[in-house]
Tab-separated table of N, CA and C in Angstrom:
chain	number	residue	atom	x	y	z
A	1	PRO	N	26.687	-113.105	-46.508
A	1	PRO	CA	25.796	-112.191	-45.469
A	1	PRO	C	26.604	-110.634	-45.809
A	2	VAL	N	25.474	-110.185	-45.921
A	2	VAL	CA	25.304	-108.388	-45.992
A	2	VAL	C	25.624	-108.075	-44.824
A	3	ARG	N	26.497	-107.550	-44.675
A	3	ARG	CA	26.791	-106.558	-43.255
A	3	ARG	C	26.691	-105.315	-43.480
A	4	VAL	N	26.052	-104.609	-42.599
A	4	VAL	CA	25.625	-103.228	-42.421
A	4	VAL	C	26.817	-102.536	-41.810
A	5	SER	N	27.240	-101.198	-42.028
A	5	SER	CA	28.474	-100.316	-41.912
A	5	SER	C	28.057	-100.099	-40.422
A	6	ALA	N	29.040	-99.970	-39.651
A	6	ALA	CA	28.917	-98.988	-38.399
A	6	ALA	C	28.054	-97.888	-38.183
A	7	THR	N	28.539	-97.113	-39.332
A	7	THR	CA	28.005	-95.731	-39.600
A	7	THR	C	26.416	-95.777	-39.554
A	8	ARG	N	26.123	-96.784	-40.457
A	8	ARG	CA	24.450	-96.941	-40.596
A	8	ARG	C	23.682	-97.447	-39.219
A	9	LEU	N	24.605	-97.857	-38.209
A	9	LEU	CA	23.815	-98.793	-36.795
A	9	LEU	C	23.704	-97.258	-35.773
A	10	PRO	N	21.946	-97.470	-35.138
A	10	PRO	CA	22.241	-96.755	-34.455
A	10	PRO	C	23.290	-96.672	-33.095
A	11	GLU	N	23.330	-95.361	-32.289
A	11	GLU	CA	24.010	-95.802	-30.909
A	11	GLU	C	23.225	-96.096	-30.347
A	12	LEU	N	24.274	-97.251	-29.449
A	12	LEU	CA	23.294	-97.801	-28.255
A	12	LEU	C	22.688	-96.806	-27.192
A	13	ASP	N	23.919	-95.992	-26.917
A	13	ASP	CA	24.099	-95.150	-25.967
A	13	ASP	C	22.776	-94.057	-26.231
A	14	ALA	N	22.216	-93.852	-27.359
A	14	ALA	CA	21.117	-93.084	-27.617
A	14	ALA	C	19.471	-93.173	-27.403
A	15	LEU	N	19.872	-94.834	-27.124
A	15	LEU	CA	18.516	-94.982	-26.758
A	15	LEU	C	18.073	-95.253	-25.394
A	16	PRO	N	16.978	-94.368	-24.767
A	16	PRO	CA	16.963	-94.338	-23.423
A	16	PRO	C	16.940	-95.298	-22.539
A	17	PRO	N	17.320	-96.013	-21.468
A	17	PRO	CA	17.216	-97.260	-20.515
A	17	PRO	C	15.496	-97.586	-20.261
A	18	PRO	N	14.739	-98.838	-20.527
A	18	PRO	CA	13.761	-98.673	-20.073
A	18	PRO	C	13.598	-98.983	-18.498
A	19	THR	N	12.363	-97.569	-18.312
A	19	THR	CA	12.204	-97.939	-16.731
A	19	THR	C	10.578	-98.378	-16.582
A	20	GLU	N	10.442	-98.585	-15.258
A	20	GLU	CA	9.646	-99.299	-14.419
A	20	GLU	C	8.180	-98.044	-14.904
A	21	ALA	N	8.759	-97.184	-14.817
A	21	ALA	CA	7.508	-96.051	-14.992
A	21	ALA	C	7.427	-95.662	-16.553
A	22	ALA	N	7.863	-96.255	-17.371
A	22	ALA	CA	7.532	-96.102	-18.851
A	22	ALA	C	6.951	-97.296	-19.047
A	23	LEU	N	7.155	-98.094	-18.616
A	23	LEU	CA	6.338	-99.568	-18.533
A	23	LEU	C	5.089	-99.448	-18.431
A	24	GLU	N	4.788	-98.739	-16.861
A	24	GLU	CA	3.326	-98.789	-16.421
A	24	GLU	C	2.730	-97.431	-17.512
A	25	ARG	N	3.183	-96.594	-17.853
A	25	ARG	CA	2.668	-95.820	-18.504
A	25	ARG	C	2.333	-96.272	-20.202
A	26	ASP	N	3.069	-97.221	-20.598
A	26	ASP	CA	3.028	-97.697	-21.906
A	26	ASP	C	1.585	-99.076	-21.975
A	27	ILE	N	1.471	-99.725	-20.607
A	27	ILE	CA	0.649	-100.316	-20.134
A	27	ILE	C	-0.898	-99.762	-20.207
A	28	LYS	N	-0.548	-98.738	-19.773
A	28	LYS	CA	-2.121	-98.064	-19.471
A	28	LYS	C	-2.403	-97.442	-20.985
A	29	ARG	N	-1.339	-96.826	-21.954
A	29	ARG	CA	-2.176	-96.431	-22.972
A	29	ARG	C	-2.127	-97.655	-23.918
A	30	ALA	N	-1.424	-98.802	-23.794
A	30	ALA	CA	-2.148	-99.749	-24.516
A	30	ALA	C	-2.936	-100.287	-24.144
A	31	ARG	N	-3.696	-100.572	-23.094
A	31	ARG	CA	-5.272	-100.856	-22.572
A	31	ARG	C	-6.104	-99.922	-23.600
A	32	LEU	N	-5.678	-99.022	-23.991
A	32	LEU	CA	-6.623	-97.989	-24.248
A	32	LEU	C	-6.700	-97.855	-25.853
A	33	ASP	N	-5.363	-98.099	-26.180
A	33	ASP	CA	-5.332	-97.915	-27.762
A	33	ASP	C	-5.662	-99.559	-28.451
A	34	ARG	N	-5.208	-100.342	-27.786
A	34	ARG	CA	-6.033	-101.955	-28.509
A	34	ARG	C	-6.831	-102.181	-29.263
A	35	PRO	N	-7.164	-102.410	-30.263
A	35	PRO	CA	-8.795	-102.340	-30.740
A	35	PRO	C	-9.416	-103.438	-30.021
A	36	ASP	N	-8.915	-104.596	-29.808
A	36	ASP	CA	-9.616	-105.996	-29.184
A	36	ASP	C	-10.259	-105.475	-27.751
A	37	VAL	N	-9.570	-104.338	-26.998
A	37	VAL	CA	-10.005	-104.243	-25.650
A	37	VAL	C	-11.230	-102.844	-26.013
A	38	ALA	N	-10.876	-101.927	-27.101
A	38	ALA	CA	-11.553	-100.925	-27.626
A	38	ALA	C	-12.880	-101.633	-28.029
A	39	LEU	N	-13.077	-102.617	-28.589
A	39	LEU	CA	-14.263	-103.189	-28.661
A	39	LEU	C	-14.715	-103.858	-27.783
A	40	LEU	N	-14.296	-104.896	-26.864
A	40	LEU	CA	-15.027	-105.203	-25.648
A	40	LEU	C	-15.530	-103.739	-24.792
A	41	ALA	N	-14.520	-102.825	-24.643
A	41	ALA	CA	-15.344	-101.810	-23.959
A	41	ALA	C	-16.498	-100.998	-24.576
A	42	ARG	N	-16.865	-100.946	-25.855
A	42	ARG	CA	-18.053	-100.606	-26.620
A	42	ARG	C	-19.300	-101.604	-26.347
A	43	GLN	N	-18.740	-102.987	-26.411
A	43	GLN	CA	-19.765	-103.821	-25.612
A	43	GLN	C	-20.219	-103.941	-24.732
A	44	GLN	N	-19.257	-103.583	-23.652
A	44	GLN	CA	-19.494	-103.470	-22.213
A	44	GLN	C	-20.608	-102.047	-21.858
A	45	ALA	N	-20.547	-101.163	-22.662
A	45	ALA	CA	-21.240	-99.926	-22.628
A	45	ALA	C	-22.474	-99.954	-23.206
A	46	ALA	N	-22.482	-100.845	-23.971
A	46	ALA	CA	-23.702	-101.275	-24.706
A	46	ALA	C	-24.685	-102.070	-23.896
A	47	GLN	N	-23.889	-103.414	-23.479
A	47	GLN	CA	-24.562	-103.870	-22.306
A	47	GLN	C	-25.097	-103.499	-21.072
A	48	ARG	N	-24.184	-102.629	-20.831
A	48	ARG	CA	-24.818	-101.551	-19.428
A	48	ARG	C	-26.131	-100.688	-19.576
A	49	VAL	N	-26.592	-100.091	-20.915
A	49	VAL	CA	-27.379	-99.564	-21.418
A	49	VAL	C	-28.530	-100.939	-21.345
A	50	GLU	N	-28.111	-101.889	-21.610
A	50	GLU	CA	-29.458	-102.936	-21.716
A	50	GLU	C	-29.767	-103.391	-20.524
A	51	VAL	N	-28.704	-103.607	-19.384
A	51	VAL	CA	-29.059	-103.843	-18.205
A	51	VAL	C	-29.998	-102.656	-17.599
A	52	ASP	N	-29.354	-101.216	-17.528
A	52	ASP	CA	-30.551	-100.564	-17.026
A	52	ASP	C	-31.823	-100.285	-17.394
A	53	PHE	N	-31.771	-100.873	-18.480
A	53	PHE	CA	-32.920	-101.080	-19.439
A	53	PHE	C	-34.069	-102.292	-18.615
A	54	ARG	N	-33.375	-103.087	-18.474
A	54	ARG	CA	-33.941	-104.250	-17.830
A	54	ARG	C	-34.484	-104.124	-16.571
A	55	ASP	N	-33.581	-103.154	-15.677
A	55	ASP	CA	-33.835	-103.214	-14.563
A	55	ASP	C	-35.098	-102.262	-14.537
A	56	ASN	N	-35.181	-100.838	-15.465
A	56	ASN	CA	-36.432	-100.087	-15.603
A	56	ASN	C	-37.628	-101.026	-15.550
A	57	GLN	N	-37.592	-102.487	-16.549
A	57	GLN	CA	-39.016	-103.091	-16.746
A	57	GLN	C	-39.617	-103.631	-15.552
A	58	VAL	N	-38.638	-103.830	-14.495
A	58	VAL	CA	-38.992	-104.604	-13.222
A	58	VAL	C	-39.179	-103.562	-12.076
A	59	SER	N	-39.063	-102.204	-11.970
A	59	SER	CA	-39.015	-101.451	-11.323
A	59	SER	C	-40.450	-101.190	-10.833
A	60	PRO	N	-40.835	-100.633	-9.810
A	60	PRO	CA	-42.011	-99.900	-9.705
A	60	PRO	C	-42.404	-99.050	-10.285
A	61	ARG	N	-43.374	-98.504	-10.882
A	61	ARG	CA	-43.762	-97.368	-11.789
A	61	ARG	C	-44.173	-96.536	-11.005
A	62	ILE	N	-43.977	-94.946	-10.884
A	62	ILE	CA	-44.920	-94.171	-9.837
A	62	ILE	C	-45.461	-92.967	-11.286
A	63	ASP	N	-46.498	-92.647	-11.071
A	63	ASP	CA	-47.086	-91.459	-12.228
A	63	ASP	C	-47.837	-90.609	-11.284
A	64	LEU	N	-47.316	-89.493	-11.436
A	64	LEU	CA	-47.591	-88.261	-10.788
A	64	LEU	C	-48.641	-87.330	-12.107
A	65	GLN	N	-49.893	-87.144	-11.647
A	65	GLN	CA	-51.160	-86.331	-12.531
A	65	GLN	C	-50.867	-85.018	-11.409
A	66	GLY	N	-51.249	-84.179	-12.507
A	66	GLY	CA	-51.850	-82.833	-11.867
A	66	GLY	C	-52.644	-81.906	-13.058
A	67	TRP	N	-53.525	-81.213	-12.573
A	67	TRP	CA	-54.407	-80.550	-13.503
A	67	TRP	C	-54.682	-79.207	-12.803
A	68	LEU	N	-54.978	-78.335	-13.766
A	68	LEU	CA	-55.731	-77.105	-13.454
A	68	LEU	C	-57.293	-76.911	-14.624
A	69	ALA	N	-58.056	-76.323	-14.099
A	69	ALA	CA	-59.089	-76.188	-15.223
A	69	ALA	C	-59.839	-74.439	-14.726
A	70	LYS	N	-60.546	-74.158	-15.088
A	70	LYS	CA	-61.579	-72.994	-15.110
A	70	LYS	C	-62.465	-72.828	-16.104
A	71	ASP	N	-63.640	-72.419	-15.970
A	71	ASP	CA	-64.889	-72.353	-17.057
A	71	ASP	C	-64.779	-71.072	-16.897
A	72	PHE	N	-65.134	-70.449	-18.368
A	72	PHE	CA	-65.237	-69.322	-18.633
A	72	PHE	C	-66.523	-68.819	-19.228
A	73	GLY	N	-66.989	-67.606	-19.430
A	73	GLY	CA	-67.906	-67.678	-19.898
A	73	GLY	C	-69.382	-67.759	-18.766
A	74	GLY	N	-70.826	-67.791	-19.732
A	74	GLY	CA	-71.657	-67.863	-18.934
A	74	GLY	C	-71.638	-69.369	-18.452
A	75	GLY	N	-72.994	-69.367	-17.389
A	75	GLY	CA	-73.057	-70.602	-17.007
A	75	GLY	C	-73.184	-70.574	-15.941
A	76	LYS	N	-73.597	-72.206	-14.852
A	76	LYS	CA	-73.667	-71.875	-13.594
A	76	LYS	C	-72.479	-71.596	-12.650
A	77	ASP	N	-72.904	-70.720	-11.495
A	77	ASP	CA	-72.285	-70.506	-10.733
A	77	ASP	C	-70.932	-71.145	-10.194
A	78	GLU	N	-71.553	-72.374	-9.445
A	78	GLU	CA	-71.002	-73.854	-9.223
A	78	GLU	C	-69.608	-73.935	-9.998
A	79	LEU	N	-69.693	-73.624	-11.331
A	79	LEU	CA	-68.500	-74.049	-12.317
A	79	LEU	C	-67.348	-73.114	-12.364
A	80	ARG	N	-67.623	-71.932	-12.075
A	80	ARG	CA	-66.887	-70.761	-11.946
A	80	ARG	C	-65.458	-70.857	-11.398
A	81	PRO	N	-65.685	-71.147	-10.181
A	81	PRO	CA	-64.423	-71.718	-9.301
A	81	PRO	C	-63.216	-72.461	-9.983
A	82	LEU	N	-62.207	-71.844	-9.634
A	82	LEU	CA	-61.035	-72.912	-10.227
A	82	LEU	C	-60.899	-74.138	-9.515
A	83	ASP	N	-60.808	-75.323	-10.434
A	83	ASP	CA	-60.935	-76.696	-10.306
A	83	ASP	C	-59.240	-77.101	-10.163
A	84	LEU	N	-58.689	-77.516	-9.238
A	84	LEU	CA	-57.109	-77.985	-9.211
A	84	LEU	C	-57.557	-79.512	-8.630
A	85	GLY	N	-56.612	-80.564	-9.432
A	85	GLY	CA	-56.588	-82.050	-8.942
A	85	GLY	C	-55.022	-82.301	-9.159
A	86	VAL	N	-54.770	-83.310	-8.455
A	86	VAL	CA	-53.882	-84.125	-8.186
A	86	VAL	C	-53.780	-85.667	-8.463
A	87	GLY	N	-53.088	-86.220	-8.772
A	87	GLY	CA	-52.978	-87.635	-8.756
A	87	GLY	C	-51.889	-88.413	-9.090
A	88	VAL	N	-52.025	-89.619	-8.328
A	88	VAL	CA	-50.934	-90.324	-8.262
A	88	VAL	C	-51.138	-92.022	-8.550
A	89	SER	N	-50.460	-92.588	-9.241
A	89	SER	CA	-50.870	-94.115	-9.784
A	89	SER	C	-49.655	-94.869	-9.569
A	90	VAL	N	-49.562	-96.008	-8.780
A	90	VAL	CA	-48.303	-96.611	-8.416
A	90	VAL	C	-48.635	-98.231	-8.891
A	91	GLU	N	-47.678	-98.860	-9.713
A	91	GLU	CA	-47.739	-99.909	-10.251
A	91	GLU	C	-46.680	-100.710	-9.709
A	92	ILE	N	-46.696	-101.873	-8.985
A	92	ILE	CA	-45.669	-102.607	-8.170
A	92	ILE	C	-45.593	-103.720	-9.112
A	93	PRO	N	-44.653	-104.300	-9.902
A	93	PRO	CA	-44.376	-105.502	-10.391
A	93	PRO	C	-44.508	-107.033	-9.527
A	94	LEU	N	-45.451	-107.590	-9.809
A	94	LEU	CA	-45.512	-108.819	-8.587
A	94	LEU	C	-45.026	-110.021	-9.748
A	95	ILE	N	-45.656	-110.119	-10.782
A	95	ILE	CA	-45.151	-111.752	-11.417
A	95	ILE	C	-44.653	-111.283	-12.947
A	96	PHE	N	-43.256	-111.036	-13.112
A	96	PHE	CA	-42.677	-110.279	-14.091
A	96	PHE	C	-41.532	-111.368	-14.151
A	97	ARG	N	-41.515	-112.930	-14.423
A	97	ARG	CA	-40.990	-113.642	-14.407
A	97	ARG	C	-39.957	-113.563	-15.767
A	98	LYS	N	-40.794	-113.132	-16.751
A	98	LYS	CA	-40.045	-113.559	-18.053
A	98	LYS	C	-39.312	-111.879	-18.197
A	99	GLU	N	-39.597	-110.677	-17.237
A	99	GLU	CA	-38.470	-109.525	-17.371
A	99	GLU	C	-37.490	-109.633	-16.582
A	100	ARG	N	-37.945	-110.500	-15.261
A	100	ARG	CA	-36.796	-110.637	-14.368
A	100	ARG	C	-35.613	-111.532	-15.055
A	101	GLY	N	-36.080	-112.511	-15.961
A	101	GLY	CA	-35.237	-113.734	-16.586
A	101	GLY	C	-34.388	-112.771	-17.304
A	102	LYS	N	-34.780	-111.654	-18.220
A	102	LYS	CA	-34.027	-110.927	-19.064
A	102	LYS	C	-33.174	-110.145	-18.378
A	103	ARG	N	-33.416	-109.561	-17.187
A	103	ARG	CA	-32.699	-108.682	-16.769
A	103	ARG	C	-31.461	-109.462	-16.184
A	104	ASP	N	-31.681	-110.506	-15.642
A	104	ASP	CA	-30.862	-111.207	-14.943
A	104	ASP	C	-29.710	-111.899	-16.310
A	105	SER	N	-30.471	-112.316	-17.238
A	105	SER	CA	-29.578	-112.519	-18.541
A	105	SER	C	-28.798	-111.250	-19.175
A	106	ALA	N	-29.060	-110.215	-19.164
A	106	ALA	CA	-28.297	-108.949	-19.462
A	106	ALA	C	-27.242	-108.838	-18.133
A	107	ARG	N	-27.506	-109.002	-17.008
A	107	ARG	CA	-26.374	-108.757	-15.800
A	107	ARG	C	-25.525	-109.795	-16.338
A	108	ALA	N	-25.871	-110.959	-16.403
A	108	ALA	CA	-24.868	-112.293	-16.952
A	108	ALA	C	-24.231	-111.799	-18.082
A	109	LYS	N	-24.742	-111.379	-19.218
A	109	LYS	CA	-23.758	-111.079	-20.146
A	109	LYS	C	-22.439	-109.830	-19.837
A	110	LEU	N	-23.472	-109.066	-18.979
A	110	LEU	CA	-22.479	-107.734	-18.579
A	110	LEU	C	-21.086	-108.369	-17.846
A	111	SER	N	-21.187	-109.075	-16.976
A	111	SER	CA	-20.088	-109.875	-16.120
A	111	SER	C	-19.274	-110.975	-17.337
A	112	ALA	N	-19.816	-111.252	-18.008
A	112	ALA	CA	-19.168	-112.192	-19.008
A	112	ALA	C	-18.095	-111.409	-19.857
A	113	ILE	N	-18.906	-110.057	-20.266
A	113	ILE	CA	-18.163	-109.021	-20.936
A	113	ILE	C	-16.934	-108.494	-19.977
A	114	ASP	N	-17.615	-108.284	-18.480
A	114	ASP	CA	-16.524	-107.284	-17.633
A	114	ASP	C	-15.230	-108.228	-17.502
A	115	GLN	N	-15.611	-109.535	-17.740
A	115	GLN	CA	-14.448	-110.512	-17.236
A	115	GLN	C	-13.300	-110.650	-18.618
A	116	LYS	N	-14.025	-110.439	-19.678
A	116	LYS	CA	-13.221	-110.796	-20.905
A	116	LYS	C	-12.501	-109.805	-21.191
A	117	LEU	N	-13.082	-108.241	-20.557
A	117	LEU	CA	-12.296	-107.029	-20.841
A	117	LEU	C	-10.975	-107.384	-19.648
A	118	ALA	N	-11.264	-107.704	-18.631
A	118	ALA	CA	-9.986	-107.885	-17.753
A	118	ALA	C	-9.125	-108.557	-18.166
A	119	LEU	N	-9.404	-109.953	-19.036
A	119	LEU	CA	-8.525	-110.626	-19.337
A	119	LEU	C	-7.638	-109.955	-20.565
A	120	ALA	N	-8.593	-109.617	-21.399
A	120	ALA	CA	-7.868	-108.870	-22.718
A	120	ALA	C	-6.697	-107.621	-22.250
A	121	GLY	N	-7.386	-107.115	-20.672
A	121	GLY	CA	-6.141	-106.026	-20.362
A	121	GLY	C	-4.900	-106.551	-19.767
A	122	ASP	N	-5.127	-107.691	-19.134
A	122	ASP	CA	-4.056	-108.556	-18.512
A	122	ASP	C	-3.384	-109.277	-19.690
A	123	LYS	N	-3.789	-109.889	-20.778
A	123	LYS	CA	-2.996	-110.390	-21.534
A	123	LYS	C	-1.829	-108.886	-22.326
A	124	VAL	N	-2.585	-107.774	-22.458
A	124	VAL	CA	-1.693	-106.713	-22.987
A	124	VAL	C	-0.748	-106.330	-21.929
A	125	GLU	N	-0.816	-106.529	-20.982
A	125	GLU	CA	-0.072	-106.148	-20.069
A	125	GLU	C	1.287	-107.483	-19.887
A	126	ALA	N	0.433	-108.254	-19.819
A	126	ALA	CA	1.800	-109.754	-20.051
A	126	ALA	C	2.716	-109.904	-21.357
A	127	GLU	N	1.958	-109.004	-22.172
A	127	GLU	CA	2.646	-108.892	-23.734
A	127	GLU	C	3.894	-107.811	-23.354
A	128	LEU	N	3.306	-106.883	-22.721
A	128	LEU	CA	4.374	-105.651	-22.940
A	128	LEU	C	5.540	-106.047	-21.806
A	129	ARG	N	4.938	-106.703	-20.387
A	129	ARG	CA	5.970	-107.077	-19.727
A	129	ARG	C	7.277	-107.694	-20.377
A	130	VAL	N	6.651	-109.028	-21.015
A	130	VAL	CA	7.555	-109.958	-21.820
A	130	VAL	C	8.389	-109.109	-23.113
A	131	ALA	N	7.870	-108.036	-23.189
A	131	ALA	CA	8.609	-107.299	-24.092
A	131	ALA	C	10.007	-106.552	-23.596
A	132	TYR	N	9.311	-106.112	-22.537
A	132	TYR	CA	10.318	-105.238	-21.620
A	132	TYR	C	11.297	-105.836	-20.963
A	133	THR	N	10.951	-107.214	-20.485
A	133	THR	CA	11.983	-107.870	-20.145
A	133	THR	C	13.394	-108.228	-20.676
A	134	ALA	N	12.881	-108.488	-22.491
A	134	ALA	CA	13.505	-108.652	-23.338
A	134	ALA	C	14.430	-107.810	-23.588
A	135	VAL	N	14.051	-106.186	-23.900
A	135	VAL	CA	14.304	-105.261	-24.010
A	135	VAL	C	16.023	-105.319	-23.190
A	136	VAL	N	15.354	-105.173	-21.695
A	136	VAL	CA	16.279	-105.299	-20.661
A	136	VAL	C	17.626	-106.116	-20.458
A	137	ALA	N	17.090	-107.090	-21.122
A	137	ALA	CA	18.137	-108.483	-21.106
A	137	ALA	C	19.185	-108.061	-22.464
A	138	SER	N	18.452	-107.507	-23.230
A	138	SER	CA	19.509	-107.549	-24.795
A	138	SER	C	20.207	-106.268	-24.446
A	139	ALA	N	19.776	-105.129	-23.569
A	139	ALA	CA	20.671	-104.162	-23.142
A	139	ALA	C	21.877	-104.827	-22.169
A	140	GLU	N	21.673	-105.757	-21.297
A	140	GLU	CA	22.433	-106.227	-20.771
A	140	GLU	C	23.511	-106.768	-21.147
A	141	ILE	N	22.972	-107.626	-22.052
A	141	ILE	CA	23.905	-108.650	-22.852
A	141	ILE	C	24.432	-107.989	-24.124
A	142	ALA	N	24.274	-106.759	-24.273
A	142	ALA	CA	25.000	-106.006	-25.409
A	142	ALA	C	26.117	-105.058	-24.301
A	143	ASP	N	25.992	-104.918	-23.277
A	143	ASP	CA	26.824	-104.263	-22.392
A	143	ASP	C	27.887	-104.857	-21.986
A	144	LEU	N	27.625	-106.454	-21.436
A	144	LEU	CA	28.552	-107.552	-21.370
A	144	LEU	C	29.428	-107.687	-22.598
A	145	ALA	N	28.689	-107.773	-23.624
A	145	ALA	CA	29.517	-108.152	-25.135
A	145	ALA	C	30.403	-106.672	-25.265
A	146	ALA	N	30.215	-105.662	-25.072
A	146	ALA	CA	30.647	-104.531	-25.070
A	146	ALA	C	32.129	-104.528	-23.901
A	147	VAL	N	31.960	-105.033	-22.900
A	147	VAL	CA	32.828	-105.608	-21.993
A	147	VAL	C	33.964	-106.616	-22.329
A	148	HIS	N	33.420	-107.566	-23.115
A	148	HIS	CA	34.306	-109.025	-23.579
A	148	HIS	C	34.131	-108.883	-24.691
A	149	PRO	N	34.775	-107.936	-25.547
A	149	PRO	CA	34.517	-108.290	-27.318
A	149	PRO	C	34.981	-109.279	-27.765
A	150	GLY	N	34.202	-110.038	-28.459
A	150	GLY	CA	34.733	-111.213	-29.565
A	150	GLY	C	34.441	-112.449	-28.601
A	151	ASP	N	34.019	-112.225	-26.988
A	151	ASP	CA	33.839	-113.876	-26.569
A	151	ASP	C	32.534	-113.749	-25.621
A	152	ARG	N	31.873	-114.352	-27.016
A	152	ARG	CA	30.497	-114.589	-26.758
A	152	ARG	C	30.312	-115.350	-25.245
A	153	ARG	N	30.958	-116.428	-25.564
A	153	ARG	CA	30.856	-117.300	-24.196
A	153	ARG	C	31.016	-116.543	-22.964
A	154	ALA	N	32.133	-115.684	-22.958
A	154	ALA	CA	32.004	-115.014	-21.466
A	154	ALA	C	30.958	-113.695	-21.248
A	155	ALA	N	30.491	-113.596	-22.162
A	155	ALA	CA	29.439	-112.771	-21.839
A	155	ALA	C	28.174	-113.399	-21.537
A	156	LEU	N	27.928	-114.192	-22.105
A	156	LEU	CA	26.640	-115.075	-21.757
A	156	LEU	C	26.477	-115.796	-20.667
A	157	LEU	N	27.949	-116.506	-20.263
A	157	LEU	CA	28.335	-117.029	-18.956
A	157	LEU	C	28.077	-115.838	-18.297
A	158	GLN	N	28.661	-114.829	-18.151
A	158	GLN	CA	28.739	-113.611	-17.115
A	158	GLN	C	26.908	-113.057	-16.915
A	159	HIS	N	26.280	-113.078	-17.858
A	159	HIS	CA	25.056	-112.860	-17.725
A	159	HIS	C	23.976	-113.507	-17.397
A	160	ARG	N	24.532	-114.905	-17.551
A	160	ARG	CA	23.703	-116.040	-16.716
A	160	ARG	C	23.685	-116.158	-15.108
A	161	GLY	N	25.023	-115.668	-14.972
A	161	GLY	CA	25.495	-115.650	-13.656
A	161	GLY	C	24.894	-114.597	-13.185
A	162	HIS	N	24.799	-113.536	-13.475
A	162	HIS	CA	24.047	-112.225	-13.278
A	162	HIS	C	22.569	-112.603	-12.516
A	163	ARG	N	21.844	-113.291	-13.632
A	163	ARG	CA	20.266	-113.651	-13.434
A	163	ARG	C	20.299	-115.036	-12.403
A	164	GLY	N	21.312	-115.599	-12.019
A	164	GLY	CA	21.539	-116.760	-11.157
A	164	GLY	C	21.006	-118.171	-12.085
A	165	ASP	N	21.342	-118.116	-13.315
A	165	ASP	CA	21.125	-119.263	-14.379
A	165	ASP	C	22.361	-119.744	-14.748
A	166	HIS	N	22.966	-120.560	-14.316
A	166	HIS	CA	24.392	-120.938	-14.957
A	166	HIS	C	24.397	-122.151	-15.881
A	167	GLY	N	23.188	-122.145	-16.193
A	167	GLY	CA	23.091	-123.764	-17.041
A	167	GLY	C	23.011	-122.945	-18.583
A	168	TRP	N	23.865	-123.517	-19.679
A	168	TRP	CA	23.831	-122.963	-20.767
A	168	TRP	C	23.718	-124.011	-22.192
A	169	THR	N	23.276	-123.826	-22.825
A	169	THR	CA	23.312	-125.428	-23.917
A	169	THR	C	23.968	-124.771	-24.967
A	170	LYS	N	24.207	-125.724	-25.827
A	170	LYS	CA	25.113	-125.662	-27.069
A	170	LYS	C	24.883	-124.222	-27.787
A	171	SER	N	24.012	-124.489	-28.259
A	171	SER	CA	22.892	-123.051	-29.008
A	171	SER	C	23.730	-122.004	-28.522
A	172	ASP	N	23.737	-121.875	-27.438
A	172	ASP	CA	24.159	-120.338	-26.633
A	172	ASP	C	25.823	-120.105	-27.257
A	173	VAL	N	26.386	-120.738	-27.708
A	173	VAL	CA	27.724	-120.629	-27.754
A	173	VAL	C	28.011	-120.405	-28.797
């Protein structure tokens, strides 16, 4: 086996111990930086636009119009005054089953993407929490091994006793 000299190994004390605050910060950053989460976030934004469009298609439509007219030049006196007009047009959709179906479908797709995004975020958090736990456990085992140099069994037993798990297997020794 190839053994690395102690001068090439990093000092264990040089590494800062992991903290819960650092873990929470890393979870937030990972949720933003992961490509699978970013892809779902873009899909969610696109689907929100589709939902807004479909909502607009089944909403009542109100059109306002205004006009101003004035005749210049010669002609009848009754045409010379300023002509002012205002108009309102209202359309209320009554039988738009197809549009309502498309709207409901778009909302269902958005809900599915929301759930996928939440699941992806939860997976990221779980992965980081598992890694965090492994780092903390490794640091504890390294500390115990430093207290009991050369006695791996004692370090493992003390570590398991600290965790409340007193069983160990043959492969641990």
